[in-house]
């Protein structure tokens, strides 16, 4: 008999019994998948949207006069940006280790409420030091959200389903950039001077309040894990557990839950795959630090006032298209690595054009495509990681958090790449970003070769060893579908 596989009434069902009754792509599984999608994807999308609005609105506030009002230098602004990532990096691994032991439906909305409440205090800051303290606290509170959602999604979806769902969720980062410019333009102009507050202070008040309201809604929608979620029947829980077991995905409260907290941490840190994913993600997130300077870049392209805010919208809309399109493409083809390498390569070429030309219209167009490639590759690296290091679940959670933490540490030094003194060309920022993207592309291809040469081995004897690629899994599922 295999290990005990699920919680509640399924506690006595073995792994073999779960798999024996499972048929991939059955009508029952499709109905379950629609039910899961209707709950999880909208919930995490809107939560992440609010998270990124709170994180990135500092750039819109700067353009709206915050830097001038507080008398901040370029270096002081960079410090305000980077301290967010100090708290973010330090908190991710402990948070994800805790998440494997608590209810996500309470934990994730809980930390969301806290960072929304703290965001309100930006409106009372009168020095760059106060801004830095608030950013540090928000970074610490938000640290559990990104890797937490990545872990939650990978605890519900099969490997060949994860890219498309992750892309829908992650598109919130790009859409928040578009909405951020639209909201900032309206708020900083329409409410400037109301109640004796400047427009950028109102921006933090409104977006922080929206986050608090959003967490209240999430409490009623966000699920826990497949074996512990109340709105699934016992048969649906059994099916949810079986489909993940079929794909060798460890489950909280089910097969492959954990080898113990410290053991999972050690397993993750001693796995060479973790370190290769870390380097790749550091390159993509280092490139992504341009997001905090996009409003500033718009002013260098000749746009001023509200128009500078509104012109930040198209690049992020292009990024949303790239994220969703490449996410679905990687699921359909089963190729994560080649899509990542292509996206980062295209982004690097686009940034080269930005540096080489003086035509502002050409610069703007290629900036849009570059941002699209960067944002899509960041998302796909996390999906690729979740597909490869899938078992046990706590090792996956630790690896996701560690890679995300180290990747975001790149934002600490990346905050200094776009100093005002390098305007209007920002050659150091663009050159470093190009180098990071090319390094990411090369490292991803090397990782693909290494994974094929040294496949990930699941140590549990009673679990089907998954030595197939994602592409082969897709073909296998389609074969079952056509013969069923």
CSV table of C-alpha atoms in Angstrom, one decimal:
chain,number,residue,atom,x,y,z
A,1,UNK,CA,0.0,0.0,0.0
A,2,UNK,CA,1.1,3.6,-0.7
A,3,UNK,CA,1.3,6.4,1.7
A,4,UNK,CA,-1.9,8.0,3.0
A,5,UNK,CA,-3.0,10.6,0.5
A,6,UNK,CA,-5.6,13.0,1.5
A,7,UNK,CA,-7.3,14.7,4.5
A,8,UNK,CA,-10.7,14.0,6.0
A,9,UNK,CA,-12.7,11.1,4.6
A,10,UNK,CA,-9.9,10.3,2.0
A,11,UNK,CA,-7.3,9.7,4.7
A,12,UNK,CA,-7.4,5.9,4.1
A,13,UNK,CA,-7.2,6.1,0.3
A,14,UNK,CA,-3.8,5.0,-1.0
A,15,UNK,CA,-1.9,6.5,-3.9
A,16,UNK,CA,-2.5,3.4,-6.0
A,17,UNK,CA,-6.2,3.6,-5.4
A,18,UNK,CA,-6.3,7.2,-6.4
A,19,UNK,CA,-4.5,6.6,-9.7
A,20,UNK,CA,-6.4,3.5,-10.5
A,21,UNK,CA,-9.6,5.5,-10.7
A,22,UNK,CA,-8.2,8.5,-12.6
A,23,UNK,CA,-8.7,9.1,-16.3
A,24,UNK,CA,-7.0,12.3,-17.6
A,25,UNK,CA,-9.3,14.8,-19.4
A,26,UNK,CA,-12.5,13.0,-18.4
A,27,UNK,CA,-15.7,15.0,-18.4
A,28,UNK,CA,-15.6,15.0,-14.5
A,29,UNK,CA,-12.1,16.4,-14.5
A,30,UNK,CA,-13.1,19.2,-17.0
A,31,UNK,CA,-16.0,20.1,-14.8
A,32,UNK,CA,-13.8,20.2,-11.8
A,33,UNK,CA,-11.2,22.3,-13.6
A,34,UNK,CA,-13.9,24.9,-14.5
A,35,UNK,CA,-15.0,25.0,-10.9
A,36,UNK,CA,-11.4,25.5,-9.7
A,37,UNK,CA,-10.7,28.2,-12.4
A,38,UNK,CA,-13.8,30.2,-11.5
A,39,UNK,CA,-12.6,30.5,-7.9
A,40,UNK,CA,-8.8,30.7,-7.9
A,41,UNK,CA,-7.8,32.6,-11.0
A,42,UNK,CA,-10.1,35.7,-10.5
A,43,UNK,CA,-9.2,35.8,-6.8
A,44,UNK,CA,-5.4,35.8,-7.2
A,45,UNK,CA,-5.6,38.1,-10.2
A,46,UNK,CA,-7.3,40.9,-8.3
A,47,UNK,CA,-5.2,40.4,-5.2
A,48,UNK,CA,-2.0,40.6,-7.2
A,49,UNK,CA,-3.3,43.6,-9.1
A,50,UNK,CA,-3.8,45.5,-5.9
A,51,UNK,CA,-0.4,44.2,-4.6
A,52,UNK,CA,1.4,45.7,-7.6
A,53,UNK,CA,-0.5,48.9,-7.5
A,54,UNK,CA,0.7,49.4,-3.9
A,55,UNK,CA,4.2,48.4,-4.8
A,56,UNK,CA,4.8,50.4,-8.0
A,57,UNK,CA,2.8,53.6,-7.2
A,58,UNK,CA,5.9,55.1,-5.8
A,59,UNK,CA,7.1,55.8,-9.4
A,60,UNK,CA,3.8,57.6,-10.2
A,61,UNK,CA,4.0,59.6,-7.0
A,62,UNK,CA,7.6,60.7,-7.9
A,63,UNK,CA,6.4,62.0,-11.3
A,64,UNK,CA,3.4,63.7,-9.5
A,65,UNK,CA,5.8,65.8,-7.4
A,66,UNK,CA,6.7,63.7,-4.4
A,67,UNK,CA,10.4,63.9,-4.9
A,68,UNK,CA,10.3,67.7,-5.3
A,69,UNK,CA,8.0,68.2,-2.2
A,70,UNK,CA,10.1,66.1,0.0
A,71,UNK,CA,13.4,67.4,-1.4
A,72,UNK,CA,14.7,63.9,-2.3
A,73,UNK,CA,17.9,63.4,-4.3
A,74,UNK,CA,18.1,60.7,-6.9
A,75,UNK,CA,20.1,58.5,-4.5
A,76,UNK,CA,17.6,58.9,-1.7
A,77,UNK,CA,14.8,57.9,-4.0
A,78,UNK,CA,16.8,54.8,-5.0
A,79,UNK,CA,17.2,54.0,-1.3
A,80,UNK,CA,13.4,54.3,-0.8
A,81,UNK,CA,12.9,51.8,-3.6
A,82,UNK,CA,15.5,49.3,-2.5
A,83,UNK,CA,14.5,49.0,1.2
A,84,UNK,CA,11.2,47.4,0.0
A,85,UNK,CA,13.2,44.5,-1.4
A,86,UNK,CA,15.2,44.1,1.8
A,87,UNK,CA,12.1,43.1,3.7
A,88,UNK,CA,10.7,41.3,0.7
A,89,UNK,CA,13.8,39.1,0.4
A,90,UNK,CA,14.1,38.2,4.1
A,91,UNK,CA,10.5,37.3,4.6
A,92,UNK,CA,9.7,35.0,1.6
A,93,UNK,CA,11.1,31.6,2.7
A,94,UNK,CA,9.8,31.7,6.3
A,95,UNK,CA,6.4,32.8,4.9
A,96,UNK,CA,6.1,30.0,2.4
A,97,UNK,CA,7.2,27.4,5.0
A,98,UNK,CA,4.4,28.7,7.2
A,99,UNK,CA,1.9,28.7,4.4
A,100,UNK,CA,2.3,24.9,3.9
A,101,UNK,CA,0.9,24.6,7.5
A,102,UNK,CA,-1.9,27.1,7.6
A,103,UNK,CA,-5.0,28.0,5.5
A,104,UNK,CA,-4.2,30.1,2.5
A,105,UNK,CA,-7.7,31.5,2.4
A,106,UNK,CA,-7.0,33.2,5.7
A,107,UNK,CA,-3.2,33.8,5.6
A,108,UNK,CA,-3.0,35.6,2.2
A,109,UNK,CA,-5.9,38.0,2.7
A,110,UNK,CA,-4.6,38.6,6.2
A,111,UNK,CA,-1.2,39.9,5.1
A,112,UNK,CA,-3.0,41.8,2.3
A,113,UNK,CA,-5.0,43.7,4.9
A,114,UNK,CA,-1.8,44.6,6.8
A,115,UNK,CA,0.1,46.0,3.9
A,116,UNK,CA,-2.9,47.9,2.7
A,117,UNK,CA,-3.3,49.5,6.1
A,118,UNK,CA,0.4,50.4,6.2
A,119,UNK,CA,0.2,51.9,2.7
A,120,UNK,CA,-2.2,54.5,4.0
A,121,UNK,CA,0.6,55.9,6.1
A,122,UNK,CA,2.5,57.1,3.0
A,123,UNK,CA,0.2,60.0,2.9
A,124,UNK,CA,1.6,61.2,6.3
A,125,UNK,CA,5.2,61.0,5.3
A,126,UNK,CA,7.2,64.3,5.3
A,127,UNK,CA,10.7,63.0,4.7
A,128,UNK,CA,12.4,60.5,2.6
A,129,UNK,CA,13.4,58.6,5.7
A,130,UNK,CA,9.8,58.1,6.7
A,131,UNK,CA,9.0,56.9,3.2
A,132,UNK,CA,11.9,54.4,3.5
A,133,UNK,CA,10.6,53.0,6.8
A,134,UNK,CA,7.1,52.5,5.4
A,135,UNK,CA,8.5,50.8,2.2
A,136,UNK,CA,10.5,48.4,4.4
A,137,UNK,CA,7.5,47.4,6.4
A,138,UNK,CA,5.3,46.9,3.3
A,139,UNK,CA,8.1,44.9,1.6
A,140,UNK,CA,8.2,42.6,4.6
A,141,UNK,CA,4.4,42.2,4.7
A,142,UNK,CA,4.1,41.6,0.9
A,143,UNK,CA,7.0,39.1,0.9
A,144,UNK,CA,4.6,36.2,1.5
A,145,UNK,CA,2.2,37.0,-1.2
A,146,UNK,CA,4.0,36.4,-4.5
A,147,UNK,CA,5.6,33.1,-3.6
A,148,UNK,CA,2.5,32.1,-1.7
A,149,UNK,CA,0.3,32.5,-4.7
A,150,UNK,CA,2.8,30.6,-6.8
A,151,UNK,CA,2.7,27.7,-4.3
A,152,UNK,CA,-1.1,27.8,-4.1
A,153,UNK,CA,-1.5,27.6,-7.9
A,154,UNK,CA,1.1,24.8,-8.2
A,155,UNK,CA,-0.9,22.9,-5.5
A,156,UNK,CA,-4.1,22.9,-7.7
A,157,UNK,CA,-3.0,22.6,-11.3
A,158,UNK,CA,-1.3,19.9,-13.4
A,159,UNK,CA,2.0,20.9,-15.0
A,160,UNK,CA,0.6,21.4,-18.5
A,161,UNK,CA,-2.2,23.6,-17.1
A,162,UNK,CA,0.0,25.8,-14.9
A,163,UNK,CA,1.5,28.2,-17.5
A,164,UNK,CA,-1.9,29.5,-18.8
A,165,UNK,CA,-3.3,30.0,-15.3
A,166,UNK,CA,-0.1,31.6,-14.0
A,167,UNK,CA,-0.1,33.9,-17.0
A,168,UNK,CA,-3.7,35.1,-16.3
A,169,UNK,CA,-2.7,35.7,-12.7
A,170,UNK,CA,0.7,37.3,-13.5
A,171,UNK,CA,-0.9,39.6,-16.2
A,172,UNK,CA,-2.0,41.6,-13.2
A,173,UNK,CA,1.5,43.0,-12.9
A,174,UNK,CA,1.3,44.5,-16.4
A,175,UNK,CA,-2.4,45.6,-16.1
A,176,UNK,CA,-1.5,47.3,-12.7
A,177,UNK,CA,1.1,49.2,-14.6
A,178,UNK,CA,-1.4,50.4,-17.1
A,179,UNK,CA,-4.1,51.1,-14.4
A,180,UNK,CA,-1.5,52.8,-12.2
A,181,UNK,CA,-0.8,55.4,-14.9
A,182,UNK,CA,-4.5,56.0,-15.5
A,183,UNK,CA,-5.4,56.2,-11.8
A,184,UNK,CA,-2.3,58.3,-11.0
A,185,UNK,CA,-3.1,60.8,-13.8
A,186,UNK,CA,-6.7,61.2,-12.6
A,187,UNK,CA,-6.0,61.3,-8.8
A,188,UNK,CA,-2.9,63.4,-8.7
A,189,UNK,CA,-4.7,66.1,-10.8
A,190,UNK,CA,-8.3,65.8,-9.7
A,191,UNK,CA,-7.6,65.6,-6.0
A,192,UNK,CA,-4.5,67.8,-5.7
A,193,UNK,CA,-5.1,70.3,-2.9
A,194,UNK,CA,-8.3,68.6,-1.6
A,195,UNK,CA,-8.2,68.5,2.2
A,196,UNK,CA,-4.9,70.3,2.2
A,197,UNK,CA,-3.2,67.2,0.7
A,198,UNK,CA,-1.2,67.1,-2.5
A,199,UNK,CA,-2.3,64.7,-5.3
A,200,UNK,CA,0.4,62.1,-4.7
A,201,UNK,CA,-0.7,61.7,-1.1
A,202,UNK,CA,-4.2,61.0,-2.2
A,203,UNK,CA,-2.9,58.4,-4.6
A,204,UNK,CA,-1.6,56.3,-1.6
A,205,UNK,CA,-4.8,56.8,0.4
A,206,UNK,CA,-7.0,55.6,-2.4
A,207,UNK,CA,-4.9,52.6,-3.5
A,208,UNK,CA,-4.3,51.5,0.1
A,209,UNK,CA,-8.0,51.7,0.8
A,210,UNK,CA,-8.8,49.6,-2.2
A,211,UNK,CA,-6.4,46.9,-1.0
A,212,UNK,CA,-8.2,46.7,2.4
A,213,UNK,CA,-11.5,46.3,0.6
A,214,UNK,CA,-10.1,43.7,-1.7
A,215,UNK,CA,-8.8,41.5,1.1
A,216,UNK,CA,-12.3,41.4,2.6
A,217,UNK,CA,-13.7,40.0,-0.7
A,218,UNK,CA,-10.8,37.5,-1.0
A,219,UNK,CA,-11.7,35.9,2.3
A,220,UNK,CA,-14.9,34.6,0.8
A,221,UNK,CA,-13.4,33.4,-2.5
A,222,UNK,CA,-9.9,32.1,-2.1
A,223,UNK,CA,-9.6,28.4,-1.5
A,224,UNK,CA,-7.3,26.3,0.7
A,225,UNK,CA,-5.8,23.1,-0.7
A,226,UNK,CA,-7.5,20.4,-2.8
A,227,UNK,CA,-7.9,18.0,0.2
A,228,UNK,CA,-9.1,20.7,2.7
A,229,UNK,CA,-11.3,23.0,0.6
A,230,UNK,CA,-14.9,23.1,1.9
A,231,UNK,CA,-16.6,23.8,-1.4
A,232,UNK,CA,-15.4,20.6,-3.0
A,233,UNK,CA,-17.3,17.3,-2.6
A,234,UNK,CA,-15.4,14.2,-1.4
A,235,UNK,CA,-15.4,12.9,-4.9
A,236,UNK,CA,-14.0,16.2,-6.2
A,237,UNK,CA,-11.3,16.1,-3.6
A,238,UNK,CA,-10.4,12.6,-4.6
A,239,UNK,CA,-10.2,13.6,-8.3
A,240,UNK,CA,-8.2,16.8,-7.5
A,241,UNK,CA,-5.7,14.7,-5.5
A,242,UNK,CA,-5.5,12.0,-8.2
A,243,UNK,CA,-4.8,14.4,-11.1
A,244,UNK,CA,-1.9,16.0,-9.1
A,245,UNK,CA,-0.5,12.7,-8.1
A,246,UNK,CA,-0.6,11.6,-11.8
A,247,UNK,CA,1.6,14.5,-12.6
A,248,UNK,CA,3.9,13.9,-9.6
A,249,UNK,CA,2.9,17.1,-7.9
A,250,UNK,CA,3.3,17.1,-4.1
A,251,UNK,CA,0.2,18.2,-2.2
A,252,UNK,CA,-0.3,20.0,1.2
A,253,UNK,CA,-2.3,17.6,3.3
A,254,UNK,CA,-1.9,14.9,0.6
A,255,UNK,CA,0.8,12.8,-1.0
A,256,UNK,CA,4.3,14.4,-0.9
A,257,UNK,CA,3.4,17.0,1.6
A,258,UNK,CA,6.7,17.5,3.3
A,259,UNK,CA,9.9,15.8,4.6
A,260,UNK,CA,9.9,18.3,7.5
A,261,UNK,CA,10.7,22.1,7.5
A,262,UNK,CA,14.4,22.0,7.9
A,263,UNK,CA,14.8,19.0,5.7
A,264,UNK,CA,12.9,20.7,2.9
A,265,UNK,CA,15.0,23.8,3.3
A,266,UNK,CA,18.2,21.7,3.1
A,267,UNK,CA,16.9,19.7,0.1
A,268,UNK,CA,16.1,22.9,-1.7
A,269,UNK,CA,19.5,24.6,-1.0
A,270,UNK,CA,21.5,21.5,-1.9
A,271,UNK,CA,19.7,21.1,-5.3
A,272,UNK,CA,21.7,22.6,-8.2
A,273,UNK,CA,18.5,23.3,-10.0
A,274,UNK,CA,17.5,25.8,-7.3
A,275,UNK,CA,20.6,27.8,-7.9
A,276,UNK,CA,20.3,27.8,-11.6
A,277,UNK,CA,16.7,29.0,-11.4
A,278,UNK,CA,17.9,31.6,-8.9
A,279,UNK,CA,20.5,33.0,-11.3
A,280,UNK,CA,18.0,33.0,-14.2
A,281,UNK,CA,15.3,34.7,-12.1
A,282,UNK,CA,17.8,37.3,-10.8
A,283,UNK,CA,18.5,38.3,-14.4
A,284,UNK,CA,14.9,38.7,-15.3
A,285,UNK,CA,13.9,40.6,-12.1
A,286,UNK,CA,17.0,42.8,-12.4
A,287,UNK,CA,15.8,43.7,-15.8
A,288,UNK,CA,12.3,44.4,-14.5
A,289,UNK,CA,13.5,47.2,-12.2
A,290,UNK,CA,12.9,49.5,-15.2
A,291,UNK,CA,9.2,49.5,-14.0
A,292,UNK,CA,10.0,52.1,-11.3
A,293,UNK,CA,11.4,54.5,-13.9
A,294,UNK,CA,9.0,54.1,-16.7
A,295,UNK,CA,7.1,57.3,-15.8
A,296,UNK,CA,10.5,59.1,-15.6
A,297,UNK,CA,11.5,57.7,-19.0
A,298,UNK,CA,8.2,59.1,-20.4
A,299,UNK,CA,9.3,62.6,-19.4
A,300,UNK,CA,12.6,62.1,-21.2
A,301,UNK,CA,10.7,61.2,-24.3
A,302,UNK,CA,9.1,64.6,-24.2
A,303,UNK,CA,5.8,63.9,-22.4
A,304,UNK,CA,4.8,66.0,-19.4
A,305,UNK,CA,2.1,66.3,-16.8
A,306,UNK,CA,-0.8,63.9,-17.1
A,307,UNK,CA,0.4,62.8,-20.6
A,308,UNK,CA,3.6,61.3,-19.0
A,309,UNK,CA,1.4,59.2,-16.7
A,310,UNK,CA,-1.0,58.1,-19.5
A,311,UNK,CA,1.9,57.2,-21.8
A,312,UNK,CA,2.9,54.5,-19.3
A,313,UNK,CA,-0.3,52.6,-20.2
A,314,UNK,CA,0.5,51.1,-23.6
A,315,UNK,CA,3.8,49.4,-22.6
A,316,UNK,CA,2.0,47.5,-19.8
A,317,UNK,CA,-0.9,46.5,-22.1
A,318,UNK,CA,1.7,45.1,-24.5
A,319,UNK,CA,3.3,43.2,-21.6
A,320,UNK,CA,-0.1,41.8,-20.6
A,321,UNK,CA,-0.5,40.4,-24.2
A,322,UNK,CA,3.0,38.9,-24.0
A,323,UNK,CA,2.4,37.3,-20.6
A,324,UNK,CA,-0.9,35.7,-21.5
A,325,UNK,CA,0.1,34.7,-25.1
A,326,UNK,CA,3.5,33.2,-24.1
A,327,UNK,CA,1.9,31.5,-21.1
A,328,UNK,CA,-0.7,29.7,-23.2
A,329,UNK,CA,2.0,28.9,-25.9
A,330,UNK,CA,4.3,27.3,-23.3
A,331,UNK,CA,1.4,25.1,-22.1
A,332,UNK,CA,0.4,24.1,-25.6
A,333,UNK,CA,4.0,23.3,-26.7
A,334,UNK,CA,5.2,22.0,-23.4
A,335,UNK,CA,8.3,24.2,-23.9
A,336,UNK,CA,9.2,26.5,-21.0
A,337,UNK,CA,12.9,27.0,-21.6
A,338,UNK,CA,12.8,27.9,-25.3
A,339,UNK,CA,10.0,30.4,-24.8
A,340,UNK,CA,11.9,32.1,-22.0
A,341,UNK,CA,15.1,32.2,-24.0
A,342,UNK,CA,13.2,33.7,-27.0
A,343,UNK,CA,11.4,36.3,-24.9
A,344,UNK,CA,14.5,37.5,-23.2
A,345,UNK,CA,16.4,37.6,-26.5
A,346,UNK,CA,13.8,39.7,-28.2
A,347,UNK,CA,13.7,42.0,-25.2
A,348,UNK,CA,17.5,42.5,-25.3
A,349,UNK,CA,17.3,43.4,-29.0
A,350,UNK,CA,14.6,45.9,-28.4
A,351,UNK,CA,16.6,47.6,-25.6
A,352,UNK,CA,19.6,47.8,-28.0
A,353,UNK,CA,17.4,49.7,-30.5
A,354,UNK,CA,16.3,52.0,-27.7
A,355,UNK,CA,20.0,52.9,-27.0
A,356,UNK,CA,21.0,53.1,-30.6
A,357,UNK,CA,18.3,55.4,-32.0
A,358,UNK,CA,17.4,59.0,-31.2
A,359,UNK,CA,13.9,58.8,-32.7
A,360,UNK,CA,11.6,59.1,-29.7
A,361,UNK,CA,8.7,57.3,-31.5
A,362,UNK,CA,10.9,54.3,-32.3
A,363,UNK,CA,12.3,54.3,-28.7
A,364,UNK,CA,8.8,54.3,-27.3
A,365,UNK,CA,7.6,51.4,-29.6
A,366,UNK,CA,10.6,49.2,-28.9
A,367,UNK,CA,10.3,50.0,-25.2
A,368,UNK,CA,6.8,48.5,-25.3
A,369,UNK,CA,8.0,45.2,-26.8
A,370,UNK,CA,11.0,45.0,-24.5
A,371,UNK,CA,8.8,45.4,-21.4
A,372,UNK,CA,6.6,42.7,-22.8
A,373,UNK,CA,9.5,40.2,-23.2
A,374,UNK,CA,10.8,40.9,-19.7
A,375,UNK,CA,7.5,40.6,-17.9
A,376,UNK,CA,6.6,37.3,-19.7
A,377,UNK,CA,10.0,35.8,-19.0
A,378,UNK,CA,9.7,36.5,-15.3
A,379,UNK,CA,6.4,34.7,-15.1
A,380,UNK,CA,7.6,31.7,-17.1
A,381,UNK,CA,10.7,31.1,-14.9
A,382,UNK,CA,8.5,30.6,-11.9
A,383,UNK,CA,6.2,28.2,-13.9
A,384,UNK,CA,9.3,26.3,-15.1
A,385,UNK,CA,10.6,26.0,-11.5
A,386,UNK,CA,7.2,24.7,-10.3
A,387,UNK,CA,7.1,22.1,-13.1
A,388,UNK,CA,10.6,20.8,-12.4
A,389,UNK,CA,10.8,20.9,-8.5
A,390,UNK,CA,7.4,19.5,-7.9
A,391,UNK,CA,7.8,17.1,-5.0
A,392,UNK,CA,7.6,17.1,-2.0
A,393,UNK,CA,5.3,20.1,-1.7
A,394,UNK,CA,7.3,21.9,1.0
A,395,UNK,CA,10.5,21.7,-1.0
A,396,UNK,CA,8.6,23.2,-3.9
A,397,UNK,CA,7.3,26.0,-1.6
A,398,UNK,CA,10.8,26.7,-0.2
A,399,UNK,CA,12.4,26.6,-3.7
A,400,UNK,CA,9.7,29.0,-5.1
A,401,UNK,CA,10.2,31.4,-2.2
A,402,UNK,CA,14.0,31.2,-2.2
A,403,UNK,CA,14.3,31.8,-6.0
A,404,UNK,CA,11.7,34.6,-5.8
A,405,UNK,CA,13.6,36.2,-2.8
A,406,UNK,CA,17.0,36.0,-4.4
A,407,UNK,CA,15.6,37.1,-7.7
A,408,UNK,CA,14.0,40.2,-6.1
A,409,UNK,CA,17.4,40.9,-4.4
A,410,UNK,CA,18.5,42.0,-7.9
A,411,UNK,CA,16.1,44.9,-7.5
A,412,UNK,CA,18.2,46.2,-4.6
A,413,UNK,CA,21.1,47.1,-6.9
A,414,UNK,CA,18.8,47.5,-9.9
A,415,UNK,CA,17.3,50.5,-8.2
A,416,UNK,CA,20.6,52.4,-8.8
A,417,UNK,CA,20.8,51.6,-12.5
A,418,UNK,CA,18.6,54.5,-13.6
A,419,UNK,CA,20.1,57.5,-11.9
A,420,UNK,CA,19.0,61.0,-12.9
A,421,UNK,CA,22.6,61.9,-13.7
A,422,UNK,CA,22.5,59.4,-16.7
A,423,UNK,CA,19.5,61.1,-18.3
A,424,UNK,CA,18.3,61.4,-21.0
A,425,UNK,CA,20.0,58.3,-22.6
A,426,UNK,CA,20.2,56.2,-19.4
A,427,UNK,CA,23.0,54.1,-21.1
A,428,UNK,CA,24.2,52.4,-17.8
A,429,UNK,CA,20.6,51.2,-17.1
A,430,UNK,CA,19.9,50.0,-20.6
A,431,UNK,CA,23.4,48.4,-21.1
A,432,UNK,CA,23.2,46.4,-17.8
A,433,UNK,CA,19.6,45.3,-18.6
A,434,UNK,CA,20.7,44.1,-22.0
A,435,UNK,CA,23.5,42.1,-20.4
A,436,UNK,CA,21.2,40.5,-17.9
A,437,UNK,CA,18.7,39.5,-20.5
A,438,UNK,CA,21.4,37.8,-22.7
A,439,UNK,CA,22.8,36.0,-19.6
A,440,UNK,CA,19.2,34.8,-18.8
A,441,UNK,CA,18.7,33.5,-22.3
A,442,UNK,CA,22.0,31.6,-22.3
A,443,UNK,CA,21.5,30.2,-18.8
A,444,UNK,CA,18.0,29.0,-19.6
A,445,UNK,CA,19.2,27.0,-22.6
A,446,UNK,CA,21.9,25.5,-20.4
A,447,UNK,CA,19.4,24.6,-17.7
A,448,UNK,CA,17.2,22.9,-20.3
A,449,UNK,CA,20.1,20.8,-21.4
A,450,UNK,CA,21.1,19.9,-17.8
A,451,UNK,CA,17.5,18.9,-16.9
A,452,UNK,CA,17.4,16.6,-19.9
A,453,UNK,CA,20.7,15.1,-18.9
A,454,UNK,CA,20.0,14.8,-15.2
A,455,UNK,CA,16.2,14.5,-14.7
A,456,UNK,CA,14.6,15.4,-11.4
A,457,UNK,CA,14.1,12.1,-9.4
A,458,UNK,CA,11.3,11.8,-6.9
A,459,UNK,CA,12.5,9.9,-3.9
A,460,UNK,CA,9.2,8.4,-2.8
A,461,UNK,CA,8.9,4.8,-3.9
A,462,UNK,CA,5.1,4.7,-4.1
A,463,UNK,CA,4.8,7.7,-6.5
A,464,UNK,CA,5.1,7.3,-10.3
A,465,UNK,CA,8.4,8.7,-11.3
A,466,UNK,CA,7.9,11.4,-13.8
A,467,UNK,CA,10.9,11.4,-16.2
A,468,UNK,CA,8.8,12.7,-19.1
A,469,UNK,CA,8.9,16.3,-20.3
A,470,UNK,CA,6.0,18.7,-20.1
A,471,UNK,CA,5.5,18.3,-23.8
A,472,UNK,CA,5.3,14.5,-23.5
A,473,UNK,CA,2.8,14.9,-20.7
A,474,UNK,CA,0.6,17.1,-22.9
A,475,UNK,CA,0.8,14.5,-25.7
A,476,UNK,CA,-0.1,11.7,-23.2
A,477,UNK,CA,-3.1,13.6,-21.9
A,478,UNK,CA,-4.3,14.3,-25.5
A,479,UNK,CA,-3.9,10.6,-26.4
A,480,UNK,CA,-6.0,9.6,-23.4
A,481,UNK,CA,-8.6,12.3,-24.4
A,482,UNK,CA,-8.9,11.0,-28.0
A,483,UNK,CA,-9.1,7.4,-27.0
A,484,UNK,CA,-11.5,7.8,-24.1
